CSV table of C-alpha atoms in Angstrom, one decimal:
chain,number,residue,atom,x,y,z
X,1,MET,CA,-47.7,-17.6,-8.3
X,2,VAL,CA,-44.5,-16.6,-10.2
X,3,LEU,CA,-42.4,-19.5,-8.9
X,4,ALA,CA,-45.0,-22.1,-9.7
X,5,ALA,CA,-45.6,-20.6,-13.1
X,6,ALA,CA,-41.9,-20.6,-13.8
X,7,ILE,CA,-41.4,-24.2,-12.8
X,8,LYS,CA,-44.5,-25.2,-14.7
X,9,GLN,CA,-43.0,-23.8,-17.8
X,10,LEU,CA,-39.6,-25.4,-17.1
X,11,PHE,CA,-41.0,-28.9,-16.8
X,12,ALA,CA,-44.0,-28.5,-19.0
X,13,VAL,CA,-46.3,-29.8,-16.3
X,14,THR,CA,-50.1,-29.3,-16.3
X,15,ASP,CA,-50.8,-28.7,-12.7
X,16,VAL,CA,-49.5,-25.9,-10.5
X,17,HIS,CA,-49.4,-28.3,-7.5
X,18,GLU,CA,-47.3,-30.7,-9.5
X,19,ALA,CA,-44.9,-27.8,-10.3
X,20,GLU,CA,-44.6,-27.0,-6.6
X,21,ALA,CA,-43.8,-30.7,-5.9
X,22,HIS,CA,-40.8,-30.4,-8.3
X,23,THR,CA,-39.4,-27.6,-6.1
X,24,ALA,CA,-39.4,-29.9,-3.1
X,25,LEU,CA,-37.9,-32.8,-5.0
X,26,LEU,CA,-35.0,-30.6,-6.2
X,27,SER,CA,-33.5,-29.9,-2.8
X,28,PRO,CA,-29.7,-30.1,-2.6
X,29,SER,CA,-30.0,-33.7,-1.4
X,30,ASN,CA,-31.9,-34.7,-4.6
X,31,THR,CA,-29.7,-33.1,-7.2
X,32,ALA,CA,-26.6,-35.4,-6.9
X,33,ASN,CA,-27.4,-37.1,-10.2
X,34,PHE,CA,-27.9,-33.9,-12.2
X,35,THR,CA,-25.5,-35.0,-15.0
X,36,LYS,CA,-27.0,-37.3,-17.6
X,37,THR,CA,-25.1,-39.6,-20.0
X,38,ASN,CA,-25.1,-38.8,-23.7
X,39,ASP,CA,-27.5,-41.7,-24.3
X,40,ASP,CA,-29.9,-40.3,-21.7
X,41,ASN,CA,-29.8,-36.9,-23.4
X,42,GLU,CA,-30.5,-38.3,-26.8
X,43,ALA,CA,-33.4,-40.3,-25.4
X,44,THR,CA,-35.0,-37.3,-23.7
X,45,GLY,CA,-34.4,-35.0,-26.7
X,46,LYS,CA,-33.0,-32.2,-24.5
X,47,PRO,CA,-31.3,-29.4,-26.4
X,48,ILE,CA,-27.6,-28.7,-25.7
X,49,LEU,CA,-26.5,-25.8,-23.6
X,50,VAL,CA,-22.8,-25.1,-23.7
X,51,LEU,CA,-21.6,-22.7,-21.0
X,52,HIS,CA,-18.2,-21.5,-21.8
X,53,VAL,CA,-16.9,-20.1,-18.4
X,54,GLY,CA,-13.3,-19.3,-19.4
X,55,PRO,CA,-11.3,-18.7,-17.3
X,56,PRO,CA,-9.8,-15.4,-18.5
X,57,LYS,CA,-6.5,-15.5,-20.4
X,58,THR,CA,-7.3,-18.8,-22.1
X,59,GLY,CA,-8.3,-17.6,-25.6
X,60,SER,CA,-11.8,-16.4,-24.7
X,61,THR,CA,-11.7,-13.3,-26.8
X,62,THR,CA,-10.6,-15.3,-29.9
X,63,LEU,CA,-13.3,-17.9,-29.3
X,64,GLN,CA,-16.0,-15.3,-28.8
X,65,CYS,CA,-15.1,-13.3,-31.9
X,66,THR,CA,-15.0,-16.5,-34.0
X,67,LEU,CA,-18.4,-17.6,-32.8
X,68,ALA,CA,-19.9,-14.2,-33.3
X,69,GLY,CA,-18.6,-14.2,-36.9
X,70,LEU,CA,-20.2,-17.6,-37.5
X,71,ARG,CA,-23.7,-16.9,-36.3
X,72,ASP,CA,-25.3,-17.8,-39.6
X,73,GLU,CA,-23.4,-21.1,-39.8
X,74,LEU,CA,-24.3,-21.9,-36.1
X,75,LYS,CA,-28.0,-21.3,-36.9
X,76,LYS,CA,-27.8,-23.8,-39.8
X,77,ASP,CA,-26.4,-26.3,-37.3
X,78,GLY,CA,-29.3,-25.6,-34.9
X,79,TYR,CA,-27.2,-23.5,-32.4
X,80,HIS,CA,-27.7,-19.9,-31.1
X,81,TYR,CA,-24.7,-18.0,-29.8
X,82,ILE,CA,-24.9,-15.6,-26.9
X,83,GLY,CA,-21.6,-13.9,-25.9
X,84,ARG,CA,-19.3,-11.0,-26.2
X,85,SER,CA,-17.9,-9.8,-29.5
X,86,ASP,CA,-17.5,-6.0,-29.1
X,87,TYR,CA,-13.7,-6.2,-28.8
X,88,SER,CA,-11.1,-4.1,-30.6
X,89,GLY,CA,-9.9,-6.0,-33.6
X,90,CYS,CA,-13.0,-8.2,-33.8
X,91,SER,CA,-14.6,-7.8,-37.2
X,92,ALA,CA,-17.9,-9.5,-36.2
X,93,THR,CA,-20.8,-7.2,-35.7
X,94,THR,CA,-23.3,-7.6,-32.9
X,95,ASP,CA,-26.7,-6.0,-33.1
X,96,TYR,CA,-28.6,-4.4,-30.2
X,97,LYS,CA,-30.8,-7.4,-29.7
X,98,ALA,CA,-27.8,-9.7,-29.3
X,99,LYS,CA,-26.1,-7.4,-26.9
X,100,LYS,CA,-29.2,-7.1,-24.8
X,101,GLU,CA,-29.6,-10.8,-24.7
X,102,PHE,CA,-26.0,-11.2,-23.6
X,103,ARG,CA,-26.5,-8.7,-20.8
X,104,HIS,CA,-29.5,-10.6,-19.5
X,105,PHE,CA,-27.5,-13.9,-19.4
X,106,ALA,CA,-24.4,-12.3,-18.0
X,107,HIS,CA,-26.3,-10.4,-15.3
X,108,ALA,CA,-28.1,-13.6,-14.2
X,109,LEU,CA,-25.0,-15.8,-14.2
X,110,VAL,CA,-22.3,-13.4,-13.1
X,111,THR,CA,-23.1,-10.0,-11.7
X,112,SER,CA,-26.6,-10.2,-10.2
X,113,TYR,CA,-25.2,-10.4,-6.7
X,114,ASP,CA,-28.4,-9.5,-4.9
X,115,CYS,CA,-30.2,-12.2,-6.9
X,116,HIS,CA,-27.6,-14.8,-6.1
X,117,ASP,CA,-28.0,-14.0,-2.4
X,118,LYS,CA,-31.7,-14.6,-2.6
X,119,LEU,CA,-31.3,-17.8,-4.6
X,120,LYS,CA,-28.7,-19.4,-2.3
X,121,ASN,CA,-31.4,-21.3,-0.4
X,122,PHE,CA,-33.5,-22.2,-3.4
X,123,VAL,CA,-35.5,-24.8,-1.4
X,124,HIS,CA,-37.4,-21.8,0.1
X,125,LEU,CA,-37.5,-20.0,-3.2
X,126,ASN,CA,-40.3,-17.5,-3.2
X,127,ASP,CA,-42.0,-15.3,-5.8
X,128,THR,CA,-39.8,-12.3,-5.2
X,129,ALA,CA,-36.6,-14.4,-5.5
X,130,ILE,CA,-37.4,-16.0,-8.8
X,131,GLN,CA,-38.3,-12.7,-10.4
X,132,CYS,CA,-34.7,-11.6,-10.4
X,133,TRP,CA,-33.9,-14.4,-13.0
X,134,GLU,CA,-37.1,-13.8,-15.0
X,135,PRO,CA,-35.7,-12.3,-18.2
X,136,PHE,CA,-32.9,-15.0,-18.2
X,137,MET,CA,-35.4,-17.8,-17.7
X,138,GLN,CA,-37.8,-16.5,-20.4
X,139,GLN,CA,-35.1,-16.4,-23.0
X,140,LEU,CA,-33.8,-19.8,-22.0
X,141,ASN,CA,-37.2,-21.4,-22.0
X,142,ALA,CA,-37.9,-20.0,-25.5
X,143,TYR,CA,-34.8,-21.7,-26.9
X,144,ARG,CA,-35.5,-24.9,-25.1
X,145,ASP,CA,-39.1,-25.0,-26.3
X,146,SER,CA,-37.9,-24.5,-29.9
X,147,LYS,CA,-35.3,-27.2,-29.5
X,148,THR,CA,-32.6,-24.7,-30.3
X,149,ASN,CA,-29.1,-25.5,-28.9
X,150,VAL,CA,-27.4,-22.6,-27.2
X,151,ILE,CA,-23.7,-21.6,-26.6
X,152,PHE,CA,-23.2,-18.9,-24.0
X,153,SER,CA,-19.7,-17.5,-23.4
X,154,ASP,CA,-18.5,-15.2,-20.7
X,155,GLU,CA,-15.1,-15.8,-19.1
X,156,ALA,CA,-16.2,-13.7,-16.1
X,157,MET,CA,-18.3,-16.7,-15.0
X,158,SER,CA,-15.0,-18.2,-13.7
X,159,ASN,CA,-14.4,-15.2,-11.4
X,160,ARG,CA,-17.9,-15.4,-10.0
X,161,ILE,CA,-17.8,-19.2,-9.6
X,162,ALA,CA,-14.5,-19.0,-7.8
X,163,ARG,CA,-15.7,-15.9,-5.9
X,164,THR,CA,-12.5,-13.9,-6.5
X,165,TRP,CA,-12.0,-10.6,-4.7
X,166,GLN,CA,-14.0,-8.4,-7.2
X,167,TYR,CA,-16.9,-10.9,-7.5
X,168,ARG,CA,-18.5,-10.9,-4.0
X,169,LYS,CA,-16.7,-13.7,-2.1
X,170,ASP,CA,-19.3,-13.4,0.6
X,171,ILE,CA,-22.2,-14.6,-1.6
X,172,PRO,CA,-22.2,-18.2,-2.6
X,173,TYR,CA,-22.8,-19.1,-6.3
X,174,PRO,CA,-26.4,-20.3,-6.7
X,175,TRP,CA,-25.6,-23.7,-8.1
X,176,GLU,CA,-28.8,-25.5,-6.9
X,177,ALA,CA,-31.0,-22.8,-8.3
X,178,LEU,CA,-29.1,-22.9,-11.6
X,179,LYS,CA,-29.5,-26.7,-11.8
X,180,LEU,CA,-33.2,-26.3,-11.2
X,181,VAL,CA,-33.5,-23.9,-14.1
X,182,LEU,CA,-31.4,-26.1,-16.4
X,183,GLN,CA,-33.2,-29.4,-15.8
X,184,GLY,CA,-34.6,-29.2,-19.4
X,185,TRP,CA,-31.1,-29.0,-20.9
X,186,ASP,CA,-28.2,-31.2,-21.8
X,187,VAL,CA,-25.6,-29.0,-20.1
X,188,ARG,CA,-21.9,-29.0,-21.0
X,189,ILE,CA,-19.4,-26.7,-19.2
X,190,LEU,CA,-16.6,-25.7,-21.6
X,191,ILE,CA,-13.3,-24.9,-19.7
X,192,VAL,CA,-10.1,-24.0,-21.6
X,193,HIS,CA,-6.8,-24.3,-19.8
X,194,ARG,CA,-3.1,-23.8,-20.4
X,195,PRO,CA,-0.1,-24.8,-18.3
X,196,LEU,CA,0.1,-22.8,-15.1
X,197,TYR,CA,3.7,-21.7,-15.8
X,198,ASP,CA,2.3,-20.0,-19.0
X,199,TYR,CA,-1.0,-18.9,-17.5
X,200,LEU,CA,0.3,-16.9,-14.5
X,201,PRO,CA,2.7,-14.6,-16.4
X,202,SER,CA,-0.1,-13.9,-18.9
X,203,VAL,CA,-2.5,-13.0,-16.1
X,204,TYR,CA,0.1,-10.7,-14.5
X,205,THR,CA,0.7,-8.9,-17.8
X,206,GLU,CA,-3.0,-8.6,-18.5
X,207,GLN,CA,-3.6,-7.0,-15.1
X,208,HIS,CA,-0.9,-4.3,-15.6
X,209,LYS,CA,-0.7,-3.6,-19.3
X,210,PRO,CA,-2.0,-0.3,-20.5
X,211,SER,CA,-5.5,-0.3,-21.9
X,212,PRO,CA,-8.2,2.3,-22.5
X,213,GLY,CA,-10.0,1.7,-19.2
X,214,LYS,CA,-6.9,1.7,-17.0
X,215,MET,CA,-6.6,5.5,-16.5
X,216,ARG,CA,-4.1,5.3,-13.7
X,217,LEU,CA,-1.6,3.6,-16.0
X,218,LYS,CA,-1.7,6.7,-18.2
X,219,LYS,CA,-0.6,8.9,-15.3
X,220,TRP,CA,2.8,9.2,-13.6
X,221,TYR,CA,3.1,7.5,-10.3
X,222,GLY,CA,5.6,9.9,-8.8
X,223,GLY,CA,8.6,9.1,-6.7
X,224,GLY,CA,12.1,10.6,-7.0
X,225,LYS,CA,12.0,13.5,-9.4
X,226,CYS,CA,8.9,12.4,-11.2
X,227,ILE,CA,5.7,14.4,-11.0
X,228,ASP,CA,2.9,12.7,-9.0
X,229,GLN,CA,-0.3,12.5,-11.0
X,230,GLY,CA,-1.9,9.8,-8.9
X,231,GLY,CA,-0.8,7.0,-11.3
X,232,LYS,CA,-0.3,3.4,-10.5
X,233,LEU,CA,3.1,1.8,-9.9
X,234,VAL,CA,3.2,-1.6,-11.6
X,235,PRO,CA,4.6,-4.2,-9.2
X,236,GLU,CA,7.6,-6.4,-10.2
X,237,MET,CA,6.6,-9.9,-11.5
X,238,PHE,CA,7.8,-11.7,-8.3
X,239,GLU,CA,7.0,-9.1,-5.7
X,240,SER,CA,5.2,-11.0,-2.9
X,241,SER,CA,4.0,-8.2,-0.6
X,242,GLY,CA,0.8,-6.2,-0.6
X,243,GLY,CA,-1.5,-8.8,-2.1
X,244,GLN,CA,-1.0,-7.4,-5.6
X,245,PHE,CA,-1.4,-9.3,-8.9
X,246,THR,CA,2.1,-10.8,-9.3
X,247,VAL,CA,3.2,-14.2,-10.3
X,248,ALA,CA,4.6,-14.8,-6.7
X,249,THR,CA,1.2,-13.9,-5.2
X,250,LEU,CA,-0.8,-16.0,-7.7
X,251,LEU,CA,1.4,-19.0,-6.9
X,252,LYS,CA,0.0,-19.2,-3.4
X,253,GLY,CA,-2.5,-22.0,-3.1
X,254,ASP,CA,-5.0,-20.0,-1.0
X,255,GLN,CA,-5.0,-16.9,-3.3
X,256,THR,CA,-8.4,-15.5,-4.1
X,257,LEU,CA,-7.3,-12.8,-6.6
X,258,TYR,CA,-7.8,-14.8,-9.8
X,259,PRO,CA,-9.3,-18.2,-10.8
X,260,THR,CA,-7.0,-20.9,-12.1
X,261,PRO,CA,-8.3,-23.5,-14.7
X,262,ALA,CA,-7.9,-26.4,-12.2
X,263,HIS,CA,-9.9,-24.6,-9.5
X,264,ILE,CA,-12.8,-23.9,-11.9
X,265,PHE,CA,-12.7,-27.5,-13.2
X,266,GLU,CA,-12.9,-28.8,-9.7
X,267,LEU,CA,-15.8,-26.5,-8.7
X,268,CYS,CA,-17.8,-27.5,-11.8
X,269,ARG,CA,-17.1,-31.2,-11.4
X,270,GLN,CA,-18.4,-31.0,-7.8
X,271,GLN,CA,-21.7,-30.0,-9.3
X,272,ASN,CA,-21.7,-33.1,-11.5
X,273,PHE,CA,-21.8,-31.2,-14.8
X,274,ASP,CA,-20.5,-32.7,-18.0
X,275,ILE,CA,-17.2,-30.9,-18.7
X,276,LEU,CA,-15.6,-30.2,-22.0
X,277,LEU,CA,-11.9,-29.6,-21.2
X,278,VAL,CA,-9.6,-28.1,-23.9
X,279,ASP,CA,-5.9,-27.7,-23.6
X,280,MET,CA,-5.2,-24.3,-25.3
X,281,MET,CA,-1.5,-24.9,-25.8
X,282,LYS,CA,-1.8,-28.5,-27.1
X,283,HIS,CA,-4.0,-27.2,-29.8
X,284,SER,CA,-2.0,-24.1,-30.7
X,285,SER,CA,0.7,-23.8,-33.4
X,286,SER,CA,4.3,-23.0,-32.7
X,287,SER,CA,3.8,-19.6,-34.3
X,288,GLY,CA,1.3,-18.6,-31.6
X,289,ASP,CA,-1.8,-18.9,-33.8
X,290,THR,CA,-4.7,-20.3,-31.7
X,291,GLY,CA,-6.7,-21.4,-34.8
X,292,SER,CA,-6.3,-25.1,-34.1
X,293,PHE,CA,-7.4,-24.6,-30.5
X,294,ILE,CA,-10.6,-23.0,-31.8
X,295,GLU,CA,-10.9,-25.9,-34.3
X,296,GLU,CA,-10.8,-28.4,-31.4
X,297,ILE,CA,-13.7,-26.7,-29.7
X,298,ILE,CA,-15.9,-26.2,-32.8
X,299,CYS,CA,-15.1,-29.3,-34.8
X,300,LYS,CA,-14.6,-31.9,-32.0
X,301,LYS,CA,-15.9,-30.8,-28.6
X,302,ILE,CA,-19.3,-29.3,-29.4
X,303,PRO,CA,-21.4,-31.8,-31.2
X,304,GLY,CA,-23.2,-31.2,-34.5
X,305,LEU,CA,-21.4,-28.1,-35.8
X,306,GLU,CA,-20.8,-29.4,-39.4
X,307,PHE,CA,-21.6,-26.1,-41.2
X,308,THR,CA,-19.8,-24.1,-38.6
X,309,CYS,CA,-16.7,-26.3,-38.7
X,310,SER,CA,-16.5,-26.1,-42.5
X,311,ALA,CA,-16.8,-22.3,-42.4
X,312,LEU,CA,-14.1,-22.1,-39.7
X,313,HIS,CA,-11.7,-24.1,-41.9
X,314,GLU,CA,-12.2,-21.5,-44.7
X,315,GLN,CA,-11.4,-18.7,-42.2
X,316,MET,CA,-8.3,-20.5,-40.9
X,317,ALA,CA,-6.9,-20.8,-44.4
X,318,GLU,CA,-7.4,-17.1,-45.0
X,319,LYS,CA,-5.9,-16.1,-41.6
X,320,GLU,CA,-3.0,-18.6,-41.4
X,321,GLY,CA,0.0,-17.3,-39.6
X,322,ARG,CA,-1.7,-14.3,-38.0
X,323,HIS,CA,-1.5,-13.8,-34.3
X,324,ASN,CA,-1.4,-11.1,-31.7
X,325,PRO,CA,1.7,-11.4,-29.5
X,326,SER,CA,1.5,-9.9,-26.0
X,327,VAL,CA,3.7,-6.9,-25.3
X,328,PRO,CA,5.6,-7.2,-22.0
X,329,LEU,CA,5.7,-4.4,-19.4
X,330,HIS,CA,9.3,-3.6,-19.9
X,331,TYR,CA,8.7,-0.3,-21.6
X,332,ASP,CA,6.5,1.0,-18.7
X,333,PHE,CA,9.2,0.0,-16.2
X,334,VAL,CA,11.9,1.9,-18.1
X,335,ALA,CA,9.6,5.0,-18.6
X,336,VAL,CA,8.7,5.2,-14.9
X,337,LYS,CA,12.4,4.7,-13.8
X,338,ALA,CA,13.5,7.4,-16.3
X,339,CYS,CA,10.9,9.8,-14.9
X,340,GLN,CA,11.9,9.1,-11.3
X,341,SER,CA,15.5,9.7,-12.2
X,342,GLY,CA,14.8,13.0,-13.8
X,343,LEU,CA,15.6,11.9,-17.3
X,344,ILE,CA,12.0,12.4,-18.4
X,345,ASP,CA,10.0,15.6,-17.5
X,346,GLY,CA,6.6,14.2,-16.6
X,347,ALA,CA,5.1,17.6,-17.0
X,348,LEU,CA,6.0,17.7,-20.6
X,349,VAL,CA,5.9,14.0,-21.7
X,350,SER,CA,3.0,11.8,-20.6
X,351,ARG,CA,3.6,8.3,-19.4
X,352,GLU,CA,1.9,6.9,-22.5
X,353,GLU,CA,4.0,9.0,-24.8
X,354,ALA,CA,7.1,7.9,-23.0
X,355,ARG,CA,6.2,4.2,-23.3
X,356,LYS,CA,5.5,4.4,-27.0
X,357,ALA,CA,8.7,6.4,-27.6
X,358,ILE,CA,10.8,3.8,-25.8
X,359,GLN,CA,9.2,1.0,-27.6
X,360,ASN,CA,9.7,2.7,-31.0
X,361,GLN,CA,13.4,3.4,-30.2
X,362,GLN,CA,14.0,-0.2,-29.1
X,363,GLU,CA,12.1,-2.0,-31.8
X,364,ASP,CA,11.9,0.2,-34.9
X,365,VAL,CA,15.1,2.3,-34.6
X,366,ARG,CA,17.4,-0.3,-33.0
X,367,GLY,CA,15.8,-3.4,-34.4
X,368,LEU,CA,15.7,-5.1,-31.1
X,369,GLY,CA,13.0,-6.7,-28.9
X,370,PRO,CA,12.0,-6.1,-25.3
X,371,ASN,CA,14.0,-9.0,-24.1
X,372,ASP,CA,17.2,-7.5,-25.5
X,373,PHE,CA,17.2,-5.1,-22.6
X,374,PRO,CA,19.2,-6.1,-19.6
X,375,LEU,CA,17.0,-8.4,-17.6
X,376,ILE,CA,16.4,-9.7,-14.1
X,377,CYS,CA,15.3,-13.3,-14.1
X,378,PRO,CA,14.1,-15.5,-11.3
X,379,GLY,CA,16.5,-17.8,-9.5
X,380,GLU,CA,16.5,-21.6,-9.4
X,381,ASP,CA,14.4,-21.8,-6.3
X,382,MET,CA,11.6,-19.7,-7.8
X,383,LEU,CA,11.9,-21.6,-11.2
X,384,LYS,CA,11.5,-24.9,-9.3
X,385,LYS,CA,8.5,-23.6,-7.4
X,386,ILE,CA,6.7,-22.5,-10.6
X,387,LEU,CA,7.4,-25.8,-12.2
X,388,ASP,CA,6.2,-27.9,-9.2
X,389,THR,CA,3.1,-25.8,-8.8
X,390,SER,CA,2.4,-26.1,-12.6
X,391,ILE,CA,2.8,-29.9,-12.5
X,392,LEU,CA,0.4,-30.2,-9.5
X,393,HIS,CA,-2.1,-28.0,-11.5
X,394,GLU,CA,-1.9,-30.5,-14.4
X,395,GLU,CA,-2.5,-33.4,-12.1
X,396,ARG,CA,-5.6,-31.8,-10.7
X,397,LEU,CA,-6.9,-31.2,-14.3
X,398,ARG,CA,-6.0,-34.5,-16.0
X,399,GLY,CA,-6.4,-37.0,-13.2
X,400,ASN,CA,-5.7,-40.6,-14.5
X,401,GLU,CA,-4.6,-39.2,-17.8
X,402,TRP,CA,-1.5,-37.6,-16.2
X,403,ASN,CA,1.5,-39.9,-16.5
X,404,GLN,CA,5.3,-39.7,-16.7
X,405,VAL,CA,5.4,-39.1,-20.4
X,406,ARG,CA,3.1,-36.0,-20.1
X,407,LYS,CA,5.1,-34.9,-17.1
X,408,GLU,CA,8.4,-35.0,-19.0
X,409,LEU,CA,6.8,-33.1,-21.9
X,410,HIS,CA,5.5,-30.5,-19.5
X,411,LYS,CA,9.0,-30.0,-18.1
X,412,THR,CA,10.5,-29.7,-21.6
X,413,GLU,CA,8.0,-27.1,-22.7
X,414,TYR,CA,8.6,-25.2,-19.4
X,415,ARG,CA,12.4,-25.1,-20.1
X,416,LYS,CA,11.7,-23.7,-23.5
X,417,MET,CA,9.6,-20.9,-22.0
X,418,VAL,CA,12.3,-20.1,-19.5
X,419,GLU,CA,14.9,-20.0,-22.3
X,420,LYS,CA,12.7,-17.4,-24.1
X,421,LYS,CA,13.0,-15.3,-20.9
X,422,ARG,CA,9.2,-14.9,-20.5
X,423,LEU,CA,9.7,-15.0,-16.7
X,424,CYS,CA,12.2,-12.1,-16.7
X,425,SER,CA,11.7,-8.4,-16.0
X,426,VAL,CA,13.6,-5.5,-17.4
X,427,ASP,CA,16.5,-4.2,-15.3
X,428,ALA,CA,15.5,-0.6,-15.7
X,429,ALA,CA,18.3,0.8,-13.6
X,430,SER,CA,20.9,-0.8,-16.0
X,431,VAL,CA,19.1,0.6,-19.0
X,432,LEU,CA,19.4,4.1,-17.6
X,433,GLN,CA,23.2,3.7,-17.2
X,434,ASP,CA,23.5,3.2,-20.9
X,435,GLU,CA,24.8,6.5,-22.5
X,436,SER,CA,22.8,6.0,-25.7
X,437,TRP,CA,19.6,5.7,-23.8
X,438,ARG,CA,20.5,8.7,-21.6
X,439,ARG,CA,21.0,10.8,-24.8
X,440,PHE,CA,17.6,9.5,-26.1
X,441,PHE,CA,15.8,10.7,-23.0
X,442,LEU,CA,17.5,14.1,-23.2
X,443,GLU,CA,16.2,14.5,-26.7
X,444,LEU,CA,12.8,13.3,-25.6
X,445,LYS,CA,12.6,16.1,-23.0
X,446,ARG,CA,12.8,18.7,-25.8
């Protein structure tokens, strides 16, 4: 029997009937005390399994690239890393074996919807159901048996756990089956968070910024005098209709478009997992460098990473001051408006070419930044709503640690962000009334 054999391996029991007995004992009513204390884990000698679940837009790419580049040091510390690293700008290389291993884990924990549907009632788990997790379980058991600690990182786990719109909301996450499989591990869930007032604009920009896979953002949307190539029109930041990814939509308490850190924290806490919670902004420098945030995770949150921490400090010294600022959507808004107004001929100039030309003109030729355009900023009511929602989000995350001092600091940092105009959009219509820009677009048409 595949199920009995799998459970036999998981618990290292000697009798198949004993393995089957474990299945009955691990019904939902018998898993309330899944989390063990650190002393219990040390006494049982369980290896550590760190599941970094994101959520997205909380430094996941930086963490994954860093861990991939420190594989040798992690091995010295008794850890094995399984995660993404094939990102643009990431110098760490990942071989075929590591990529295949990540696919097995990610498929099992995130995208194996049919398997999750079979596993939702794990009390009645049968041979066919358990087979869908077989590659994942085999790999996991091998590391457990060799007492190797494991770090797995995939921020998409947050989307699946929260069951957001692209991750099969109709299929529950198989928590009970997962807890059964992980009984031989000291499990820590790593969740990174940032203030909601900072998180939501970042999510909005990420969803709509041009990237290689977003083909519709390379084509003109049409409207007015612009050629219609079937492109996508980016919604305004505070547009609230149509259920699109905007800050206004994401502020709604019942939204299912995107996971928030507090929601993921609450869902994992309900399952009685030990949670490693890291404040991304608290551990980031004023220059935007997230090195100290990574240092907090590697050197303080995950135990036993002495060699890895030392190597990280060497890397941080070499890369000090480097960071990758996010480019706002202002240039796309201006490009689309110029095309719709007939100032850009979409048949001659692509949307991507227009964006780059406008950015070059504003930044390289004029020596200005995107926020030097005329801007449209939210009113006091919206600003208050964002702050109030962000404070509530912090209360959910921090619990008893949240106090008046932290609240006032939160307000102060929010005001600084508002002053930097990060919640403002470009007033594209006003830009096109500027004669110097109109001349620029006339030259661009040639």
